[in-house]
PDB file of C-alpha atoms in Angstrom:
ATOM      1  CA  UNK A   1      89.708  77.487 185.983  1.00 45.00           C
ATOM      2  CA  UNK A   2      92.380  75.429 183.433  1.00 43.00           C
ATOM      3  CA  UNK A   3      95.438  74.032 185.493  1.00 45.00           C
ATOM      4  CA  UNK A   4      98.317  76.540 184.378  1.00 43.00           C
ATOM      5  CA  UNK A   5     100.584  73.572 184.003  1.00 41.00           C
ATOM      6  CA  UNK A   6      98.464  72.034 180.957  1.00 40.00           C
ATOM      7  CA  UNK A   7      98.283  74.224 177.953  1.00 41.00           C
ATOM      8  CA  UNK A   8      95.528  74.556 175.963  1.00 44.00           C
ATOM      9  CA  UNK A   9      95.610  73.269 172.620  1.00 44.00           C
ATOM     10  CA  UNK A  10      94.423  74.833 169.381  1.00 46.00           C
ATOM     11  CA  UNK A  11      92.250  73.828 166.810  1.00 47.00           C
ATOM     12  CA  UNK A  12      89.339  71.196 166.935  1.00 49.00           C
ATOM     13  CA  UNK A  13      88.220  69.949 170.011  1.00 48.00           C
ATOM     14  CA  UNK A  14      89.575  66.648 171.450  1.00 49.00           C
ATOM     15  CA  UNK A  15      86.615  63.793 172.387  1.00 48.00           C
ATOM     16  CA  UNK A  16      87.350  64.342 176.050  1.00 46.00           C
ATOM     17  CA  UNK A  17      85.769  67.994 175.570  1.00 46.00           C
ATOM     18  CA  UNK A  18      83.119  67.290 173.187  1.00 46.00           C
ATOM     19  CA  UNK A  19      81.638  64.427 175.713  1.00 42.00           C
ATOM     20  CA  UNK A  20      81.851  67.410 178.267  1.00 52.00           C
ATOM     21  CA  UNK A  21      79.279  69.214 176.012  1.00 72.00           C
ATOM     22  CA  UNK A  22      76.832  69.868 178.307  1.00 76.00           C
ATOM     23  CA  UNK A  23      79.530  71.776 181.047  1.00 84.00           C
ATOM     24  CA  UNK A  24      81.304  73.458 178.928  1.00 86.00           C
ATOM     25  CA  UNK A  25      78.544  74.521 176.735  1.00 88.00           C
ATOM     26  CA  UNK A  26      77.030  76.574 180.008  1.00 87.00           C
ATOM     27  CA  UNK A  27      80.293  77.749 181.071  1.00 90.00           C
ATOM     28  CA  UNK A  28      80.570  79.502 177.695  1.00 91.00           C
ATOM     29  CA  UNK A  29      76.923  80.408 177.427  1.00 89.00           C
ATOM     30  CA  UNK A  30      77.254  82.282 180.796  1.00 87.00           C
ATOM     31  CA  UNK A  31      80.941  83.530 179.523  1.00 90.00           C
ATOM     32  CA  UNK A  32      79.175  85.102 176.691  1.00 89.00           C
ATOM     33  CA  UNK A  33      76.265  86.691 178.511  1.00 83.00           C
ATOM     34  CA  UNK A  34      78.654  88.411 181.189  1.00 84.00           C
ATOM     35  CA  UNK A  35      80.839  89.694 177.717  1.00 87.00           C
ATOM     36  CA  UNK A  36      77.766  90.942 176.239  1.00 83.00           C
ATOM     37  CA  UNK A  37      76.772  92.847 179.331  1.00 76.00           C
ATOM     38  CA  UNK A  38      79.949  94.567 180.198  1.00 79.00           C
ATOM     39  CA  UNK A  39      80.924  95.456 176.546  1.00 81.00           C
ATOM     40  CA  UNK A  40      78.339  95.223 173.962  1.00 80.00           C
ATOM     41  CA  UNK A  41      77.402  93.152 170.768  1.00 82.00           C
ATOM     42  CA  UNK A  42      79.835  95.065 169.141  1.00 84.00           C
ATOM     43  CA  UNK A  43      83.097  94.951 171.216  1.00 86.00           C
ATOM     44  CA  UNK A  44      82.743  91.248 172.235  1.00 89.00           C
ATOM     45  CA  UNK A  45      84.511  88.538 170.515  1.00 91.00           C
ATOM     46  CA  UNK A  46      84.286  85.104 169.647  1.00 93.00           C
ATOM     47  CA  UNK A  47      88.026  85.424 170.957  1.00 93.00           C
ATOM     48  CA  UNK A  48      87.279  87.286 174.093  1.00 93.00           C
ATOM     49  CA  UNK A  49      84.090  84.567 175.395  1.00 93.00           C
ATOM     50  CA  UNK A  50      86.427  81.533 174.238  1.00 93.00           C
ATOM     51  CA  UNK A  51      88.943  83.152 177.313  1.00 93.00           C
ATOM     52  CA  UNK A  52      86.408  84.388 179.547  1.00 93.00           C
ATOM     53  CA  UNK A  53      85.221  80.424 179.491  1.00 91.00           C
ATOM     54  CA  UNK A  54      88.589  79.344 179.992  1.00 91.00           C
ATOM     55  CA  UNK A  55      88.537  77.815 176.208  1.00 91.00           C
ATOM     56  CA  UNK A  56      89.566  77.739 172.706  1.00 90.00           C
ATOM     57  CA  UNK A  57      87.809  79.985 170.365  1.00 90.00           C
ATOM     58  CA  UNK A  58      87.541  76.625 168.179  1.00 91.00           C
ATOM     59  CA  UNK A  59      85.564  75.458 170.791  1.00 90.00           C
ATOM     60  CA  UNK A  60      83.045  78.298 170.382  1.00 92.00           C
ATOM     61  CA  UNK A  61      82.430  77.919 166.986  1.00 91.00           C
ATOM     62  CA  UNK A  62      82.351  74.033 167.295  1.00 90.00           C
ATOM     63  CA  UNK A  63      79.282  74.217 169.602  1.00 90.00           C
ATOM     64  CA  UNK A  64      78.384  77.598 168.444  1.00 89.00           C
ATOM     65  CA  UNK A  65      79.162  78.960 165.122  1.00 89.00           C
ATOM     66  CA  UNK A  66      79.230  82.697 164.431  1.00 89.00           C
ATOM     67  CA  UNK A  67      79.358  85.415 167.303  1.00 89.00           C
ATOM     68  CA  UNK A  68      75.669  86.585 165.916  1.00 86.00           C
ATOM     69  CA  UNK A  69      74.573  82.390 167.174  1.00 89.00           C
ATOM     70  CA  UNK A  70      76.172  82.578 170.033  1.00 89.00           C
ATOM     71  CA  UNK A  71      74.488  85.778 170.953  1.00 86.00           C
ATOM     72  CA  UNK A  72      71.223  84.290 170.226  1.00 82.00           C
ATOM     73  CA  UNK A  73      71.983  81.040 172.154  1.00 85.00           C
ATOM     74  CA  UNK A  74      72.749  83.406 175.152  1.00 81.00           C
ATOM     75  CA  UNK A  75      69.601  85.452 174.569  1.00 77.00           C
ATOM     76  CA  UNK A  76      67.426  82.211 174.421  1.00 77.00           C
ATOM     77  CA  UNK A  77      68.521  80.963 177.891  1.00 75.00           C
ATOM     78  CA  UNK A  78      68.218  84.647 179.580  1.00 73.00           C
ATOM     79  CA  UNK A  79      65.231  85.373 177.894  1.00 72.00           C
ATOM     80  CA  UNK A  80      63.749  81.723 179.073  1.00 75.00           C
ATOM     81  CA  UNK A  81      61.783  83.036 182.128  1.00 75.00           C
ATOM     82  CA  UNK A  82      59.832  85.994 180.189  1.00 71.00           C
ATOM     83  CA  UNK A  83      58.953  82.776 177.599  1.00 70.00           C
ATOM     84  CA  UNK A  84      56.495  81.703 180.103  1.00 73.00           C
ATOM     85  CA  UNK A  85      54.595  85.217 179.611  1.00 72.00           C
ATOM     86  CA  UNK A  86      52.262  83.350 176.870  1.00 73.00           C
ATOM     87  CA  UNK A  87      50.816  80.998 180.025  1.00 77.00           C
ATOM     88  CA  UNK A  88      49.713  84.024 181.851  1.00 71.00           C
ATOM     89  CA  UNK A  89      47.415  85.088 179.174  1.00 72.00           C
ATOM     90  CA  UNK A  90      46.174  81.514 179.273  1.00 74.00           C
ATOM     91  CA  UNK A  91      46.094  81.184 183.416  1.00 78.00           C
ATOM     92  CA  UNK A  92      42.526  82.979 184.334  1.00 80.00           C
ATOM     93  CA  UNK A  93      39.816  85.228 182.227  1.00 84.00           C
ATOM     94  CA  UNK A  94      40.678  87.408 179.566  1.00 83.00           C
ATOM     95  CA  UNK A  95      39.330  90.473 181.279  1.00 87.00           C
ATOM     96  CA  UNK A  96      42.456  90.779 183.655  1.00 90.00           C
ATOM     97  CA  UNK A  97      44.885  89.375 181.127  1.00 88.00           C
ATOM     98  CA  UNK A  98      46.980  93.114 181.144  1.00 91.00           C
ATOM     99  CA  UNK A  99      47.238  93.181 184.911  1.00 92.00           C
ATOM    100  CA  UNK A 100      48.730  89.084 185.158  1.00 90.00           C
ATOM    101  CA  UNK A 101      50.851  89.792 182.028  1.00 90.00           C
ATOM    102  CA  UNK A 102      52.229  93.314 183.676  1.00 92.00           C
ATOM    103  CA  UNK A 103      53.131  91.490 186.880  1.00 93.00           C
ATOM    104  CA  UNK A 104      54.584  88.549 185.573  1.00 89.00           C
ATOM    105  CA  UNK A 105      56.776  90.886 182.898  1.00 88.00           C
ATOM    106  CA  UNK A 106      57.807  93.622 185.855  1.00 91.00           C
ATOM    107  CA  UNK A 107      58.220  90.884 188.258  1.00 90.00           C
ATOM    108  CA  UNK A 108      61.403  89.349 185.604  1.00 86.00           C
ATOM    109  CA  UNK A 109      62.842  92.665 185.167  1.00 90.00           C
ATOM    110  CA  UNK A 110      62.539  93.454 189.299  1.00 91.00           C
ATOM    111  CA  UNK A 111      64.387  89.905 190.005  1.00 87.00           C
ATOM    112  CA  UNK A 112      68.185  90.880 189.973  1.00 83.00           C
ATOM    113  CA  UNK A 113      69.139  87.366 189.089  1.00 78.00           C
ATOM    114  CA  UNK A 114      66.879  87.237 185.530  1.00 79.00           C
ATOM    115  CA  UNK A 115      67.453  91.536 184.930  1.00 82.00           C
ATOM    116  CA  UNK A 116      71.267  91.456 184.183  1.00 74.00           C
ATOM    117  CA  UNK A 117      71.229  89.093 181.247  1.00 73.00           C
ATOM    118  CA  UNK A 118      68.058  90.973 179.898  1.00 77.00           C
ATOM    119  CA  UNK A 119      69.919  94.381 180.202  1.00 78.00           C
ATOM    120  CA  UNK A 120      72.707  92.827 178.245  1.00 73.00           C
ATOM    121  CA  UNK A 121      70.156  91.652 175.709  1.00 75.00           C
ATOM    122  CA  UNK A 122      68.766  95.229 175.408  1.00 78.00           C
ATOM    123  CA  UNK A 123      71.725  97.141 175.911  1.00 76.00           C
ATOM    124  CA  UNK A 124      73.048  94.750 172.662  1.00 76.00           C
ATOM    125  CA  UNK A 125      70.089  95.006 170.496  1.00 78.00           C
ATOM    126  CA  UNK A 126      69.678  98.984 170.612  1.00 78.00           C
ATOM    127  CA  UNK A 127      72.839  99.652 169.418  1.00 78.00           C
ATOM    128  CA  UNK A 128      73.794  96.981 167.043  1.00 80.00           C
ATOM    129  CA  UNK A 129      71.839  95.780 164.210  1.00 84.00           C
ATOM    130  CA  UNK A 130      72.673  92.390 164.009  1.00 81.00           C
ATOM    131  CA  UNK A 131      71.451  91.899 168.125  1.00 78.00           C
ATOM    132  CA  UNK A 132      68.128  93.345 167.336  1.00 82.00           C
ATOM    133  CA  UNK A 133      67.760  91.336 164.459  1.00 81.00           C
ATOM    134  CA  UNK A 134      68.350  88.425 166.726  1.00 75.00           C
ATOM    135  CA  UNK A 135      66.530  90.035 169.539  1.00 77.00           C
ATOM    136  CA  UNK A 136      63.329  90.651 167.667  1.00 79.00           C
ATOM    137  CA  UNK A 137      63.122  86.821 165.717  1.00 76.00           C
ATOM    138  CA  UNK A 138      63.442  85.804 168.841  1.00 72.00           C
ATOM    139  CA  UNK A 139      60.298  87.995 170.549  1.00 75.00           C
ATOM    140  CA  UNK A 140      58.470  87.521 167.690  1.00 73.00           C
ATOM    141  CA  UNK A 141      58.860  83.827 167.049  1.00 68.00           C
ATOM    142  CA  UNK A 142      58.672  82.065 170.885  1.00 69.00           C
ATOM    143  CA  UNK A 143      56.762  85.634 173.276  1.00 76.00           C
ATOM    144  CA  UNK A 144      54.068  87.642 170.787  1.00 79.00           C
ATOM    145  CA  UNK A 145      53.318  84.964 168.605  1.00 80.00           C
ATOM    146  CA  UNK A 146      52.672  82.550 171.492  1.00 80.00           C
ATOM    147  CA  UNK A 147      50.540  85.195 173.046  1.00 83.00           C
ATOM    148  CA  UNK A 148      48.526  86.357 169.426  1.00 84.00           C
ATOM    149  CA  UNK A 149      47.722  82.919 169.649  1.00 83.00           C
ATOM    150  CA  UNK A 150      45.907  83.023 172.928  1.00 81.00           C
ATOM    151  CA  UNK A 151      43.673  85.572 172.153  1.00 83.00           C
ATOM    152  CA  UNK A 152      41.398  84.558 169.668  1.00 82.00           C
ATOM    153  CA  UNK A 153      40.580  88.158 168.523  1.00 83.00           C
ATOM    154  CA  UNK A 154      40.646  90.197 165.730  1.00 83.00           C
ATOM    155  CA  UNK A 155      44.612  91.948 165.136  1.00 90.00           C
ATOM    156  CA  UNK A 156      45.484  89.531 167.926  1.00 90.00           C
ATOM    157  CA  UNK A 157      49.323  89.481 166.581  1.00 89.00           C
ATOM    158  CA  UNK A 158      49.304  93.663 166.412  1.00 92.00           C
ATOM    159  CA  UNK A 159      47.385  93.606 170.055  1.00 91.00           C
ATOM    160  CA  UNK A 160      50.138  91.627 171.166  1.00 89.00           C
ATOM    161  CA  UNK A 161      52.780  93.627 169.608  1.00 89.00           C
ATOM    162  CA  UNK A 162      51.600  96.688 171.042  1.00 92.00           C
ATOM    163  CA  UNK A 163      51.302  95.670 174.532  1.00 92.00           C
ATOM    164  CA  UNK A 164      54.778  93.988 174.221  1.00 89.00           C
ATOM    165  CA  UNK A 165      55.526  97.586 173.070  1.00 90.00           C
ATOM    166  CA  UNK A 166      53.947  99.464 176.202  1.00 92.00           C
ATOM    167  CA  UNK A 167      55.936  96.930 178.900  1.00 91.00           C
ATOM    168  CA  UNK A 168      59.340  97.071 177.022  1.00 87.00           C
ATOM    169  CA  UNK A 169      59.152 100.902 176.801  1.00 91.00           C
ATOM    170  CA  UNK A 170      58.067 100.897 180.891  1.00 93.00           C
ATOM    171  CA  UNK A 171      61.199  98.529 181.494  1.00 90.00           C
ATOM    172  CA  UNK A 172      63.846 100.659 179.390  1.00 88.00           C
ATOM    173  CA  UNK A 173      62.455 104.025 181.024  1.00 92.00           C
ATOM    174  CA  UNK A 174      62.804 101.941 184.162  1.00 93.00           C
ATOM    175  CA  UNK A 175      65.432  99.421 184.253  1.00 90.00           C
ATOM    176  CA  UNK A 176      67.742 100.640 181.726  1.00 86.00           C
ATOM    177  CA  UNK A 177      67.792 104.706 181.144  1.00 88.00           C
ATOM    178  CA  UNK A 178      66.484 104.619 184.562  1.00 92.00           C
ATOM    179  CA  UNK A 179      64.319 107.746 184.233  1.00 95.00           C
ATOM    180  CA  UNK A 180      62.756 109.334 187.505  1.00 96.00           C
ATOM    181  CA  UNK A 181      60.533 108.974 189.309  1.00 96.00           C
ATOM    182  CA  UNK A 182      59.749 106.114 187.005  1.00 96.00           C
ATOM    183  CA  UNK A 183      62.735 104.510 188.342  1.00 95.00           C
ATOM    184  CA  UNK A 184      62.045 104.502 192.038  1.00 96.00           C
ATOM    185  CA  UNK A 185      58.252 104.177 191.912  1.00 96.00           C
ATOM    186  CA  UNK A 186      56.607 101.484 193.715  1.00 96.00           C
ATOM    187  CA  UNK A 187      55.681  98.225 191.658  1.00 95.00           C
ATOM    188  CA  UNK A 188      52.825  97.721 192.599  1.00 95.00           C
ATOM    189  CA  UNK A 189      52.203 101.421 191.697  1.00 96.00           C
ATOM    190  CA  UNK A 190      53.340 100.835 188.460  1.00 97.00           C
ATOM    191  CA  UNK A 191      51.321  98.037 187.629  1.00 96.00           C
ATOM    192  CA  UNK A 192      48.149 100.027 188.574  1.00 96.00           C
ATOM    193  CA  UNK A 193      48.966 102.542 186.159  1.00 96.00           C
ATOM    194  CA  UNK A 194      50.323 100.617 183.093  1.00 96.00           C
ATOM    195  CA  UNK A 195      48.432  97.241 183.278  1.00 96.00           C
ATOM    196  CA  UNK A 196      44.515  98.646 182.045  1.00 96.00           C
ATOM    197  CA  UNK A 197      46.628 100.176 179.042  1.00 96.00           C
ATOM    198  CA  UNK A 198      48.308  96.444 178.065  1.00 94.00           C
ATOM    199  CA  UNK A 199      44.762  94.855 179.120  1.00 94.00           C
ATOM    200  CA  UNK A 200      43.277  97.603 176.619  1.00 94.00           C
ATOM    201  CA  UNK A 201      46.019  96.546 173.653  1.00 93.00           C
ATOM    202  CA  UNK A 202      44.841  92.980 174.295  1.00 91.00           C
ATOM    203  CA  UNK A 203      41.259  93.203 174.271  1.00 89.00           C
ATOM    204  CA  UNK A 204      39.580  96.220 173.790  1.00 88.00           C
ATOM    205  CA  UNK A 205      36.628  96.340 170.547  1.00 83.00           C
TER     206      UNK A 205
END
């Protein structure tokens, strides 16, 4: 937290804070993913992260730019661990590729530490444009790309699109609406049901 005693100044940052880049950049990153969680794309501000971080809002924009980049830096660093979802396509044979990409996908949204920032993310994108603009060049770009490219199949980008489909629907039902007794149901459970569907969207004739 900023001593009291020694005011912050506006305007463009002084050298002593840009060569603290790489602190304060996190301390506004994770500033902006706790706005974006509690209030939305559309009531946060540029304003409002720059005091939740205990900075200037010329501070924001310095290492940021706009609110919509800042959202999308945020989104890249909480969506990080569901990046890795390409390597479980690669890690084994292709005829249990839906059950290893199920687990791996519930098993981010069950961990409490990597499911906040991802509710934000979702939460943000269904009900502002802008966020699910971000949201899906993001998904498309660096998860079902990544994962079309793994297959070596016929539609491989729509296969992956649709099974992307199938475990984001599961998780909002889930996670975020929190639907029962979809909500309370037993992982494991879960994964029997929903994985031969995704392994059927990646592979099936």
């Amino acid at each position: 937290m900023k001593d009291a005693a020694t005011p912050r100044r506006r305007g463009r940052p002084s050298r002593t804070e840009t060569e603290a880049a790489p602190a304060t950049r996190d301390r506004i990153l994770d500033a902006a993913r706790e706005e974006f969680s509690e209030r939305g794309y559309e009531k946060t501000s540029v304003r409002g992260i720059a005091k939740a971080a205990g900075v200037d809002s010329a501070l924001v924009h310095h290492y940021f730019g706009t609110k919509e980049q800042v959202f999308e830096a945020a989104i890249e660093v909480a969506f990080a661990p569901a990046l890795a979802a390409p390597t479980a396509v690669e890690d084994g044979p292709l005829d249990t590729v839906g059950e290893r990409l199920t687990r791996f996908l519930l098993g981010i949204w069950e961990n409490p530490t990597t499911r906040t920032p991802l509710l934000a993310i979702v939460r943000s994108a269904v009900n502002n444009e802008t966020a699910a603009a971000v949201f899906r060049r993001l998904v498309a770009a660096q998860l079902l790309r990544r994962i079309a490219g793994r297959l070596d199949l016929p539609d491989a980008e729509l296969r992956a699109e649709l099974a992307a489909a199938q475990l984001v629907g599961v998780a909002m039902l889930r996670y975020v609406i929190k639907v029962e007794p979809l909500a309370s149901a037993d992982v494991e459970r879960i994964v029997e049901r929903v994985a031969p569907v995704v392994q059927g969207h990646l592979t099936a004739p």
